[in-house]
Short mmCIF file of C-alpha atoms in Angstrom, two decimals:
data_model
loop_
_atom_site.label_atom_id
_atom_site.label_comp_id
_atom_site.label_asym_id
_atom_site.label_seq_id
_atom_site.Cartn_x
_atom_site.Cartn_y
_atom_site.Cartn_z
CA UNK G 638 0.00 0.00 0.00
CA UNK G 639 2.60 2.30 0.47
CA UNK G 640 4.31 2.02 -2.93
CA UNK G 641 0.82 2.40 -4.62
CA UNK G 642 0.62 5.67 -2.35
CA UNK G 643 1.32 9.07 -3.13
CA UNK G 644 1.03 10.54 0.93
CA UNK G 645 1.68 8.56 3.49
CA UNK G 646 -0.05 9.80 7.28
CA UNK G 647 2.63 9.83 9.85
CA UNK G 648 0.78 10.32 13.20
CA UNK G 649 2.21 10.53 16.58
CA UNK G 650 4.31 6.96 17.45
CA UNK G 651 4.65 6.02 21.41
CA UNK G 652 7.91 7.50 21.76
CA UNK G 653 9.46 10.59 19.94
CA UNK G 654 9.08 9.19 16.76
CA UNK G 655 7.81 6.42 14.42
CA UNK G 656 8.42 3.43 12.36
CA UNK G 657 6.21 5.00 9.72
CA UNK G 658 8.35 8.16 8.83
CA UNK G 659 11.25 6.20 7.53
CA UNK G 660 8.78 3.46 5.92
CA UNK G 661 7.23 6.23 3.87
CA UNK G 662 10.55 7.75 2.80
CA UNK G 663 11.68 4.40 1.34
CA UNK G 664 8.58 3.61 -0.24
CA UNK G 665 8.93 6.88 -2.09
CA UNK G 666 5.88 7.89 -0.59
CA UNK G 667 5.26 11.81 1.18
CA UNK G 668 5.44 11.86 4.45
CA UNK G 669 2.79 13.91 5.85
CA UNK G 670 3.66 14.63 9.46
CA UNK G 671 1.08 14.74 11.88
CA UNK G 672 3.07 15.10 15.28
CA UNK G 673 3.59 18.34 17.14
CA UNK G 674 6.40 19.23 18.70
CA UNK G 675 8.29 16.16 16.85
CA UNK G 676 11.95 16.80 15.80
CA UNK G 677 12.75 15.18 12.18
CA UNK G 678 15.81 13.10 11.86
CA UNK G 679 19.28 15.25 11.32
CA UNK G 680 16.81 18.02 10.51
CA UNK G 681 19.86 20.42 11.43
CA UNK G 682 20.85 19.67 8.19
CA UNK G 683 18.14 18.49 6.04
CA UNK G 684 15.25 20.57 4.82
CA UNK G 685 12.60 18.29 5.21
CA UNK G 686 10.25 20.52 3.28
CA UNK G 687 11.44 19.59 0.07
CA UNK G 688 10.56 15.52 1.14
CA UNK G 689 7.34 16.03 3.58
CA UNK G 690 4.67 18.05 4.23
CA UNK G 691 3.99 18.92 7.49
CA UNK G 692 0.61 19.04 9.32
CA UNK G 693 -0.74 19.96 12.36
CA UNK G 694 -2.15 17.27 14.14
CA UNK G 695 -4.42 19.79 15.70
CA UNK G 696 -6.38 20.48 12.20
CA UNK G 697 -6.70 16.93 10.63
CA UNK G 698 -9.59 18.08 9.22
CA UNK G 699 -7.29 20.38 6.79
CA UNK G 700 -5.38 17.52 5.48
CA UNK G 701 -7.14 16.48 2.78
CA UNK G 702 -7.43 19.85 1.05
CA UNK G 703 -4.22 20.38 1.50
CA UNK G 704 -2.43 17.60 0.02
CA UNK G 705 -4.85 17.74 -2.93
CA UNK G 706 -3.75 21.48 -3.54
CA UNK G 707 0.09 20.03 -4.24
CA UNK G 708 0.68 20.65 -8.24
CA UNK G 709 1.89 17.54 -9.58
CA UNK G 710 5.31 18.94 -10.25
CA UNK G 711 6.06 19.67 -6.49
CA UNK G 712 4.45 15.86 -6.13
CA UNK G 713 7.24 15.05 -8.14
CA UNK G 714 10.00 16.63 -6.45
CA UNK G 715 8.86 15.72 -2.91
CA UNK G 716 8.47 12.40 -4.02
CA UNK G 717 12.70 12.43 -5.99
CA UNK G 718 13.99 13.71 -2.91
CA UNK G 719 12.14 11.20 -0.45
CA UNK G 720 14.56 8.51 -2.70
CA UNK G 721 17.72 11.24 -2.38
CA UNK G 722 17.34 11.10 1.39
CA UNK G 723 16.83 8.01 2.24
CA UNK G 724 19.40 6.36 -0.48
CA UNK G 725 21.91 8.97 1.25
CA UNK G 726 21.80 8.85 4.89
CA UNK G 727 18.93 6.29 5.79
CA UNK G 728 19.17 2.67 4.23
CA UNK G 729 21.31 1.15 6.43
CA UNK G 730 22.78 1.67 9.95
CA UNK G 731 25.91 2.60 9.34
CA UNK G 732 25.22 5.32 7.00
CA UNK G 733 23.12 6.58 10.04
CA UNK G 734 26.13 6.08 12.23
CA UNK G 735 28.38 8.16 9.40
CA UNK G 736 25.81 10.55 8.97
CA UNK G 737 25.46 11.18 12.66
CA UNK G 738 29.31 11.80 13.24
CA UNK G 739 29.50 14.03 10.19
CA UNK G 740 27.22 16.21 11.55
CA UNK G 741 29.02 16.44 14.87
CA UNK G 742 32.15 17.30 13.18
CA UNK G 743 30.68 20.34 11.22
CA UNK G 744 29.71 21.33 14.61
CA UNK G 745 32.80 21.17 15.87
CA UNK G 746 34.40 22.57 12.56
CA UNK G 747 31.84 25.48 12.08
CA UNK G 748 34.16 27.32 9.85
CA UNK G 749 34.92 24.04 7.38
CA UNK G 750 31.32 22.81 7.27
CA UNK G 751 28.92 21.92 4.40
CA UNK G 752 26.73 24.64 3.13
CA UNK G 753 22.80 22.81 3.04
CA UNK G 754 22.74 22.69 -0.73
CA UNK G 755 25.57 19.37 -0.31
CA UNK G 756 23.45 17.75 2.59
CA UNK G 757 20.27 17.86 0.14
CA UNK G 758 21.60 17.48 -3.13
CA UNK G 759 23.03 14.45 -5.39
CA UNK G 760 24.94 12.77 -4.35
CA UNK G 761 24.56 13.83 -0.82
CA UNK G 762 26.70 15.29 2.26
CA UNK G 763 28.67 11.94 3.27
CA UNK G 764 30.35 12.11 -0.31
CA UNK G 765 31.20 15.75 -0.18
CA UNK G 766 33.77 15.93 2.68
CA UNK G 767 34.88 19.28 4.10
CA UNK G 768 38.33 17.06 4.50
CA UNK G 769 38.78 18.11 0.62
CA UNK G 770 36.87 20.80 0.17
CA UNK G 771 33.74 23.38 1.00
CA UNK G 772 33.65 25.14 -2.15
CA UNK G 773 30.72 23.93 -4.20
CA UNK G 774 32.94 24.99 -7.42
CA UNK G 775 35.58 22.32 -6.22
CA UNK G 776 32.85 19.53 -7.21
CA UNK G 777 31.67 17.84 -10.38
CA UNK G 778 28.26 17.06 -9.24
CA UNK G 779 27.38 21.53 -8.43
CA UNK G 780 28.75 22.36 -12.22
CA UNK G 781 24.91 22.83 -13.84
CA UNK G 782 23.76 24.62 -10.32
CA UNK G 783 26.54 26.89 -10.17
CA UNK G 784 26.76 27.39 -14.00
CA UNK G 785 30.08 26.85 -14.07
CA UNK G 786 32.16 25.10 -16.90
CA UNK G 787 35.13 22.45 -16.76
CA UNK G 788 38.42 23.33 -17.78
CA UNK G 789 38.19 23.11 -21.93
CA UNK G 790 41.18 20.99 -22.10
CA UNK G 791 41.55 17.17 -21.07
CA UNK G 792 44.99 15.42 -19.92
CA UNK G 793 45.49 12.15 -21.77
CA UNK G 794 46.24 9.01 -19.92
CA UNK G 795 47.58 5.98 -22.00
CA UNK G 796 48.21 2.72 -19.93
CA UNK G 797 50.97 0.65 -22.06
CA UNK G 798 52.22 -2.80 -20.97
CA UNK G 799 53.56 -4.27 -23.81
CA UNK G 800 57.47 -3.09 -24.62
CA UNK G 801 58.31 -1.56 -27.65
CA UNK G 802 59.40 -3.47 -30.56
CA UNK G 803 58.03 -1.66 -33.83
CA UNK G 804 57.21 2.28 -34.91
CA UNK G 805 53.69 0.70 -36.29
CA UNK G 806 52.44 -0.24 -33.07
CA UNK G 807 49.06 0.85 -32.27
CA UNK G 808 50.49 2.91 -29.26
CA UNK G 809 52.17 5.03 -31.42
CA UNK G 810 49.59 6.02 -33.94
CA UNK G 811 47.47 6.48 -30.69
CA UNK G 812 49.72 8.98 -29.39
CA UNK G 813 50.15 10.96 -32.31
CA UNK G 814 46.17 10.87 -33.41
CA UNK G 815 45.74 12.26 -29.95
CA UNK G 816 48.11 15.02 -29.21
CA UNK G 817 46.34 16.46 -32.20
CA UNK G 818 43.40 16.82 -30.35
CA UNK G 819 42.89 20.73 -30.10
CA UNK G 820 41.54 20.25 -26.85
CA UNK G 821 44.59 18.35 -25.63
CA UNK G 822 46.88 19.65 -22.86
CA UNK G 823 48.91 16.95 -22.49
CA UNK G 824 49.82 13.43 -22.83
CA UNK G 825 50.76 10.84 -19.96
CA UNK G 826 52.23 7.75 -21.28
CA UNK G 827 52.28 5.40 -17.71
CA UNK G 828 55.04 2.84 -18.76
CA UNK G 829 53.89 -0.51 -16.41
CA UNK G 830 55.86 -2.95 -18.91
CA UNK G 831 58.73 -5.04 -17.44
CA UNK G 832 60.99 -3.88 -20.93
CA UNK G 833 63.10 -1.19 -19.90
CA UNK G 834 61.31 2.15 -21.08
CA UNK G 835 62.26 3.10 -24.57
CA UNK G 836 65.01 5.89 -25.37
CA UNK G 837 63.20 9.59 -25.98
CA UNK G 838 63.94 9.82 -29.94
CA UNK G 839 61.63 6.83 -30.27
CA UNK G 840 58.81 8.32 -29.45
CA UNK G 841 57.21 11.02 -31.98
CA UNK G 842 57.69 14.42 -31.43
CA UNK G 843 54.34 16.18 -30.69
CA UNK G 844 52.99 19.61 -30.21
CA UNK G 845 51.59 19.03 -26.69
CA UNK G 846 53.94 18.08 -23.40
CA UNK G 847 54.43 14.43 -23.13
CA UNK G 848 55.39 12.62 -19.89
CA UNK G 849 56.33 9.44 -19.24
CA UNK G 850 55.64 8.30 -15.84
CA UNK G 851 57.40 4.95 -14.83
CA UNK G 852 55.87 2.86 -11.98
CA UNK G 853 57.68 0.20 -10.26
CA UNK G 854 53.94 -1.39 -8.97
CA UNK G 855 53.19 -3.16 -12.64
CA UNK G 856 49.15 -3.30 -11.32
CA UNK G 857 46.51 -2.46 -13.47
CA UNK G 858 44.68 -0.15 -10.92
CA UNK G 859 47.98 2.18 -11.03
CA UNK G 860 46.49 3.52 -14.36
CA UNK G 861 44.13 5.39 -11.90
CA UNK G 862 46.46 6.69 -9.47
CA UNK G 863 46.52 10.61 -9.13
CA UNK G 864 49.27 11.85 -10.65
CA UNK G 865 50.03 15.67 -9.69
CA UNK G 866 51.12 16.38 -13.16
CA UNK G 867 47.38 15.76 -14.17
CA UNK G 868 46.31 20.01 -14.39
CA UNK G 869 42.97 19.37 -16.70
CA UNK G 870 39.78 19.00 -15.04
CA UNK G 871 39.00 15.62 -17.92
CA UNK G 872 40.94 12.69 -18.41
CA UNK G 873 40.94 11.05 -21.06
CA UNK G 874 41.89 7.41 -20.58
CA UNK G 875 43.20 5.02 -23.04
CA UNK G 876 44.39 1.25 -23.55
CA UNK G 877 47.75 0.94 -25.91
CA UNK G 878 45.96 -1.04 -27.96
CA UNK G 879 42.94 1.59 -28.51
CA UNK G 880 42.10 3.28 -32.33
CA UNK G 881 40.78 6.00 -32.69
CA UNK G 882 41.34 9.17 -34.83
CA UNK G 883 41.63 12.73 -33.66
CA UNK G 884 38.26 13.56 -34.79
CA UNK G 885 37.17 10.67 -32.58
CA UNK G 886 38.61 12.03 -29.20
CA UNK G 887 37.68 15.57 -30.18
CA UNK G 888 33.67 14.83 -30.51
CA UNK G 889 34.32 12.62 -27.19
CA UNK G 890 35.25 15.34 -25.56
CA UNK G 891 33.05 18.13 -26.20
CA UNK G 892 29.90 15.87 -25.42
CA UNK G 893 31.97 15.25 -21.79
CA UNK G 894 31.77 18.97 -21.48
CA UNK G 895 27.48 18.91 -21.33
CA UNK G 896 28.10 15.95 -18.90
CA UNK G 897 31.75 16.42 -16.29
CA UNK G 898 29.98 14.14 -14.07
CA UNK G 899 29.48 10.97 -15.81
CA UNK G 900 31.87 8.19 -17.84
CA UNK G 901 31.94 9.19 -21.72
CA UNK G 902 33.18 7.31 -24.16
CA UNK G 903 33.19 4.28 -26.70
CA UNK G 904 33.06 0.68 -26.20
CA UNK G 905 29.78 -0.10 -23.70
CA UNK G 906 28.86 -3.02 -21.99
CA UNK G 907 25.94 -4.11 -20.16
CA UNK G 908 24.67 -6.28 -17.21
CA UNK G 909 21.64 -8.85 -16.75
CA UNK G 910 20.12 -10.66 -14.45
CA UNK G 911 20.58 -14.67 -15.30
CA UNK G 912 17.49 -15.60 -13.61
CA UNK G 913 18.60 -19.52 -14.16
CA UNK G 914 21.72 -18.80 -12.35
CA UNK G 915 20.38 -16.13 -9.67
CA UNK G 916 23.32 -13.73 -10.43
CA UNK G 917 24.27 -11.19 -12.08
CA UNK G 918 25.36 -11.49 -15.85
CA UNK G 919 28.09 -9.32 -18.12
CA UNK G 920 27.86 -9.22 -21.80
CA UNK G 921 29.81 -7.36 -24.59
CA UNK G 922 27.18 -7.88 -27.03
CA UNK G 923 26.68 -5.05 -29.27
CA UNK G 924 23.15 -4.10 -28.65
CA UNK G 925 21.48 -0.76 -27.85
CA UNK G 926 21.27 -0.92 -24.10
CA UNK G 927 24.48 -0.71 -22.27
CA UNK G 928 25.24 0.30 -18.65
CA UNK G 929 28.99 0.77 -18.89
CA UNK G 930 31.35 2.58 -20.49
CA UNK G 931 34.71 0.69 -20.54
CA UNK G 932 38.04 2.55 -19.57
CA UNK G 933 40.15 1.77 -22.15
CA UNK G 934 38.85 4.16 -24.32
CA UNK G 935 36.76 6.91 -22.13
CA UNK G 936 37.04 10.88 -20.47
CA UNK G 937 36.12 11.48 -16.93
CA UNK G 938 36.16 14.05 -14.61
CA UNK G 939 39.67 13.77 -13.13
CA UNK G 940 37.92 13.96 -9.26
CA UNK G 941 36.02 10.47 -10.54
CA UNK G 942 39.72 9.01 -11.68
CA UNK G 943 40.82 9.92 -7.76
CA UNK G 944 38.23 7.69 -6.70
CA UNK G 945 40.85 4.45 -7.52
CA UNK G 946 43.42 6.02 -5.47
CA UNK G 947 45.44 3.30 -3.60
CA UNK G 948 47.75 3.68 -0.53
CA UNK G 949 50.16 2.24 -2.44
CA UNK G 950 53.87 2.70 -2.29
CA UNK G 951 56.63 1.88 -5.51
CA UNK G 952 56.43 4.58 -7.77
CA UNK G 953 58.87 6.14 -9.26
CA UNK G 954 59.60 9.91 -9.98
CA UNK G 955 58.12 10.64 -13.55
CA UNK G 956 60.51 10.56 -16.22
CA UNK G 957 59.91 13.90 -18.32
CA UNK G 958 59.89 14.02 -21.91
CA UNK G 959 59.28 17.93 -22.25
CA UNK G 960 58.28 20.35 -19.51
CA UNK G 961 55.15 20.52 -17.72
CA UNK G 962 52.30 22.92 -19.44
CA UNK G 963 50.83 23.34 -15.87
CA UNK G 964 51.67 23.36 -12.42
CA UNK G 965 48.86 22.50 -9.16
CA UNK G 966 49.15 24.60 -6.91
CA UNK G 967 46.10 22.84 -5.14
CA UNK G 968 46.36 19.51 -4.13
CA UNK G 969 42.64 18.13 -5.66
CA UNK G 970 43.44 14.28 -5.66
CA UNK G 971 42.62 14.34 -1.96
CA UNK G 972 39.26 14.49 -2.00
CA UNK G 973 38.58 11.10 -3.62
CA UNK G 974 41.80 9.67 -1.71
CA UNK G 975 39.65 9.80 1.18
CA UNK G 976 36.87 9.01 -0.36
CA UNK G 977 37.89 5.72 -2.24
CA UNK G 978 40.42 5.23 1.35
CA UNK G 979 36.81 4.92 3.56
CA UNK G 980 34.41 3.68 0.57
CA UNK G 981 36.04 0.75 -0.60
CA UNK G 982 37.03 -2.36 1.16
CA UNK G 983 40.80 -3.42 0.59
CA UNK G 984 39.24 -7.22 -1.10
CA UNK G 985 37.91 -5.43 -4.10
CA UNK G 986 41.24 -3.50 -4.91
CA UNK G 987 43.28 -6.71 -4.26
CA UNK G 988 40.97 -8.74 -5.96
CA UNK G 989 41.60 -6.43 -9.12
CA UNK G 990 45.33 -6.35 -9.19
CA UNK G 991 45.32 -9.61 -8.56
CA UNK G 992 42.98 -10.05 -11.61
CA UNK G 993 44.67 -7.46 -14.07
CA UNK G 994 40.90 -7.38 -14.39
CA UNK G 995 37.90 -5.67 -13.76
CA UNK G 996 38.93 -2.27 -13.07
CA UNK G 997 36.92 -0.68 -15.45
CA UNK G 998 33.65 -2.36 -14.57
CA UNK G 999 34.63 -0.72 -10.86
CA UNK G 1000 35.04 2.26 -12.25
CA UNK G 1001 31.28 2.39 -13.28
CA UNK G 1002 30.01 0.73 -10.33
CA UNK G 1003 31.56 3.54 -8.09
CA UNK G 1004 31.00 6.08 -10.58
CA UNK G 1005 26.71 5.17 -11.20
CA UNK G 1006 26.26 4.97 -7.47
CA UNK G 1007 26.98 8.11 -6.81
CA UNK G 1008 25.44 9.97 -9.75
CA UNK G 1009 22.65 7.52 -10.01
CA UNK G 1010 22.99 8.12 -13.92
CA UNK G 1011 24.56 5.87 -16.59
CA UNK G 1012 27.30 6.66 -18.72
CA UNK G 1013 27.09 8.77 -21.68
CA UNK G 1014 28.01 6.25 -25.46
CA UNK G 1015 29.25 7.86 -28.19
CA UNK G 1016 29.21 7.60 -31.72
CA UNK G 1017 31.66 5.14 -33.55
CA UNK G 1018 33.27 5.03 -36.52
CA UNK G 1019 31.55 2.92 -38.94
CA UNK G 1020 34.45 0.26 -39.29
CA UNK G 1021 35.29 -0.02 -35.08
CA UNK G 1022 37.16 -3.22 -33.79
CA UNK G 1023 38.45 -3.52 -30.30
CA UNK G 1024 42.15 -4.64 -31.56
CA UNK G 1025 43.09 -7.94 -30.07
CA UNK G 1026 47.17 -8.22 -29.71
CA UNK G 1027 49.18 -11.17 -29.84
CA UNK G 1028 48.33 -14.00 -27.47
CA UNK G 1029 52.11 -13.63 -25.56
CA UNK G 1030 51.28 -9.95 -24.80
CA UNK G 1031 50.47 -8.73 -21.50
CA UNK G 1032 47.46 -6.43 -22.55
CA UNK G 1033 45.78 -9.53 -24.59
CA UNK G 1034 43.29 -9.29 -21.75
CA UNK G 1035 40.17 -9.92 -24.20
CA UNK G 1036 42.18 -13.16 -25.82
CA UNK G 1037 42.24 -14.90 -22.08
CA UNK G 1038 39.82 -17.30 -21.76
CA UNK G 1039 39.31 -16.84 -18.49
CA UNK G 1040 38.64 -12.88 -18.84
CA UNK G 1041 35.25 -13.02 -19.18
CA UNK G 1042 34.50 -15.39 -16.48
CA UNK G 1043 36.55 -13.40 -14.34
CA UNK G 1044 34.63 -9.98 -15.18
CA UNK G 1045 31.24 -12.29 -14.64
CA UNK G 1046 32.63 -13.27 -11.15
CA UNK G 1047 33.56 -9.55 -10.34
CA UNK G 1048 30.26 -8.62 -11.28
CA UNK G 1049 28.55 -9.94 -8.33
CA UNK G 1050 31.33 -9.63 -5.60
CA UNK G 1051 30.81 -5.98 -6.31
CA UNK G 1052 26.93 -5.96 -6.13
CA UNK G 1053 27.43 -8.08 -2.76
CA UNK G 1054 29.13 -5.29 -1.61
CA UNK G 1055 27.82 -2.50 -2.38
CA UNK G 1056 24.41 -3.88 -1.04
CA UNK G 1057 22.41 -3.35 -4.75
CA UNK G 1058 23.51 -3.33 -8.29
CA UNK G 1059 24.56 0.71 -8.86
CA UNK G 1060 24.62 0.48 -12.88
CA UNK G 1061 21.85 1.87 -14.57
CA UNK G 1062 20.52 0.84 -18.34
CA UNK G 1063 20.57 3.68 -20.77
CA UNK G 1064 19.71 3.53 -24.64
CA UNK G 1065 21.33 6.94 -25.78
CA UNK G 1066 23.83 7.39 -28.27
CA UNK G 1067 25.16 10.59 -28.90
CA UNK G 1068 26.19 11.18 -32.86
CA UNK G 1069 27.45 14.68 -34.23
CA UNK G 1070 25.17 16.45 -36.50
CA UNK G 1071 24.11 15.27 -39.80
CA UNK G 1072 26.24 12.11 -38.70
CA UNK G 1073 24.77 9.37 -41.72
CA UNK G 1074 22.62 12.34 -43.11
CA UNK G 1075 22.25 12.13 -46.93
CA UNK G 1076 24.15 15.50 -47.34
CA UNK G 1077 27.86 16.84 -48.37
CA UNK G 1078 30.06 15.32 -46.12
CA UNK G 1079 32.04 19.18 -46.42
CA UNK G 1080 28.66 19.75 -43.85
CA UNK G 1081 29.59 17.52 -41.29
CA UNK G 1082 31.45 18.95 -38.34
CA UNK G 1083 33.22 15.49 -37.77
CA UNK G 1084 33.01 14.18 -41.16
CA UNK G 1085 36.40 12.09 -40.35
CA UNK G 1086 33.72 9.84 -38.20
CA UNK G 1087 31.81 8.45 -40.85
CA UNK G 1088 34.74 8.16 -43.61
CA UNK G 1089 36.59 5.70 -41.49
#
């Protein structure tokens, strides 16, 4: 009954409060309070009337005319942030516990504590920690609110484990294709091959400042790690064995720019539910429905890349190729240090270096449960293959046979612990204009797309 109900009556309980209140909240039902006097839960923080509507129990008689005089579209809102509030800080006990001592400590720390717009908007207060930051600007999620815009530039990030044997290799046409990018800044090449790293005049020259960073720690998750040489606001991050053209990465990114919170890119995947086997399913099937947005070839907002940040130890100074085009004065990858530090259990990470596996898939998990949204697809070029190298190499991750029943395995040990499954189905595709239009391809924008 509560599911099928718009307003829910909360009346007076024995004690101070009632069962019914939270009952409502997750049913995504209205509370309507009918208890004088009665002090709402961390209501020194939230502002329960955007979620309830509060009566006096004195004039019941008034409730019935009053609820009916709600425009649908408030109905609507009330009804959104009943689901913000209670996915936030009320769905389990220890995110009551969290919220609870949060709270204290902004009392404590008056002059470093949230404003009210983080406690009651996506993705909530325990996610934006003063620890980092109290500047709304400082945060992906407050961009559309404040009006602000990211950074027009991204910082690319191209994970190489494979040595280098030949100028052909698909590395190398990656790294070129991309410095041309006029929205690049820079590109990071993060050497985690066991070959020593290759002299400086064999790699191209390019027009943009590339870094080589060499890491001792040859895990896959050090691809995320937050390098201070990262000044862009988007990543862009890339397997070696990745194609794609310049005109690619350039529509990639401007679409990124409508949406800094989210995962953008190429190759998608999706999940299922295998009713037969009661789990959780992963396929790469090329369909219209995805829920993920693979790594290997995808921009992010560089504060979602600091949510893989490990308390790891190994790596080495970078190696610079050319000079830096920026320098940080503020220190940003703490934020998500923290965050990932707290969020994450140390079994997932370890399972995942372990794996060389599953660290994109992650990625989206972490990335969809705290924007609640999916990740943006973009258009392909007509032709697109996901490369497969040779079956000795390192990064021949898709040629393992045991890759996808690894991924299918990590699929559910990450739904066990996050409590629910976080990804979310989408069925949009973003294309250029007049991409496929029967028109002059001197029209198109990103004509390069649809040549290849």
């Amino acid at each position: 009954m509560l599911y099928n109900s718009t307003f829910c009556l909360v009346p007076r309980g024995r004690r101070l409060g009632s069962f019914r209140f939270l009952e409502a909240l997750q049913a995504a039902c209205v509370p309507v309070m009918l208890s004088n006097g009665w002090e709402l839960p961390f209501s020194e923080i939230i502002d329960w009337n955007t979620a309830a509507v509060i009566g006096d129990e004195r004039l019941l008689l008034q409730i019935p005319s009053t609820v009916r005089s709600i425009h649908q579209d408030k109905i609507l809102s009330l009804r959104q942030q009943t689901q913000l509030l209670w996915e936030a800080y009320f769905n389990s006990v220890e995110k009551i516990v969290l919220t609870t001592l949060e709270i204290i400590q902004d009392r404590v720390l008056e002059h470093n504590s949230r404003s009210s717009l983080m406690w009651n908007s996506l993705p909530g207060g325990l996610f934006t920690l003063p620890r980092y930051s109290t500047h709304l600007g400082d945060f992906p999620f407050f961009y559309a609110t404040l009006g602000i815009k990211p950074y027009p530039k991204f910082t690319a990030i191209i994970h190489v484990v494979t040595p280098l044997v030949s100028q052909s290799q698909p590395v190398m046409k990656l790294l070129v294709a991309v410095a041309k990018s006029q929205y690049c800044a820079q590109v990071i090449l993060l050497w985690n091959c066991d070959k020593p790293l290759p002299a400086k005049h064999r790699w191209p020259a390019t027009s943009v400042p590339f870094i080589v960073i060499e890491g001792e720690s040859k895990v896959i998750s050090s691809r995320f790690l937050p390098y201070d040489t990262i000044p862009t606001d988007a990543v862009l991050s890339l397997d070696e064995d990745t194609v794609l053209s310049t005109t690619e990465v350039d529509f990639a990114f401007t679409v990124w720019q409508s949406f800094p919170d989210r995962i953008v890119g190429y190759p998608a995947r999706s999940h299922f539910w295998d009713s037969s086997k009661e789990r959780w399913g992963y396929t790469s099937k090329w369909t219209n429905d995805y829920s993920m947005v693979l790594t290997g070839a995808a921009i992010y907002h560089k504060y979602t890349l600091l949510f893989f940040i490990f308390h790891q130890r190994g790596f080495g100074p970078p190696c610079l190729l050319s000079p830096p085009l920026f320098s940080m004065s503020h220190s940003s990858h703490r934020y998500y240090h923290y965050l990932y530090t707290t969020y994450l259990p140390a079994s997932l990470r370890t399972m995942v270096d372990q794996m060389s596996n599953c660290e994109d898939i992650l990625m989206n998990f972490l990335v969809s449960s705290v924007t609640k949204l999916p990740p943006i697809k973009v258009t392909q070029k007509k032709q697109y293959k996901e490369t497969m190298m040779g079956q000795s190499s390192r990064a021949s991750r898709w040629a393992d046979p045991d890759h996808f029943a690894q991924r299918q395995t990590c699929m559910n040990k990450f739904a066990n612990w996050f409590g629910t499954m976080p990804l979310v189905h989408s069925q949009m595709r973003l294309d250029p204009v007049l991409f496929k239009d029967q028109v002059s391809i001197l029209r198109k924008k990103y004509r390069e797309i649809e040549r290849l």
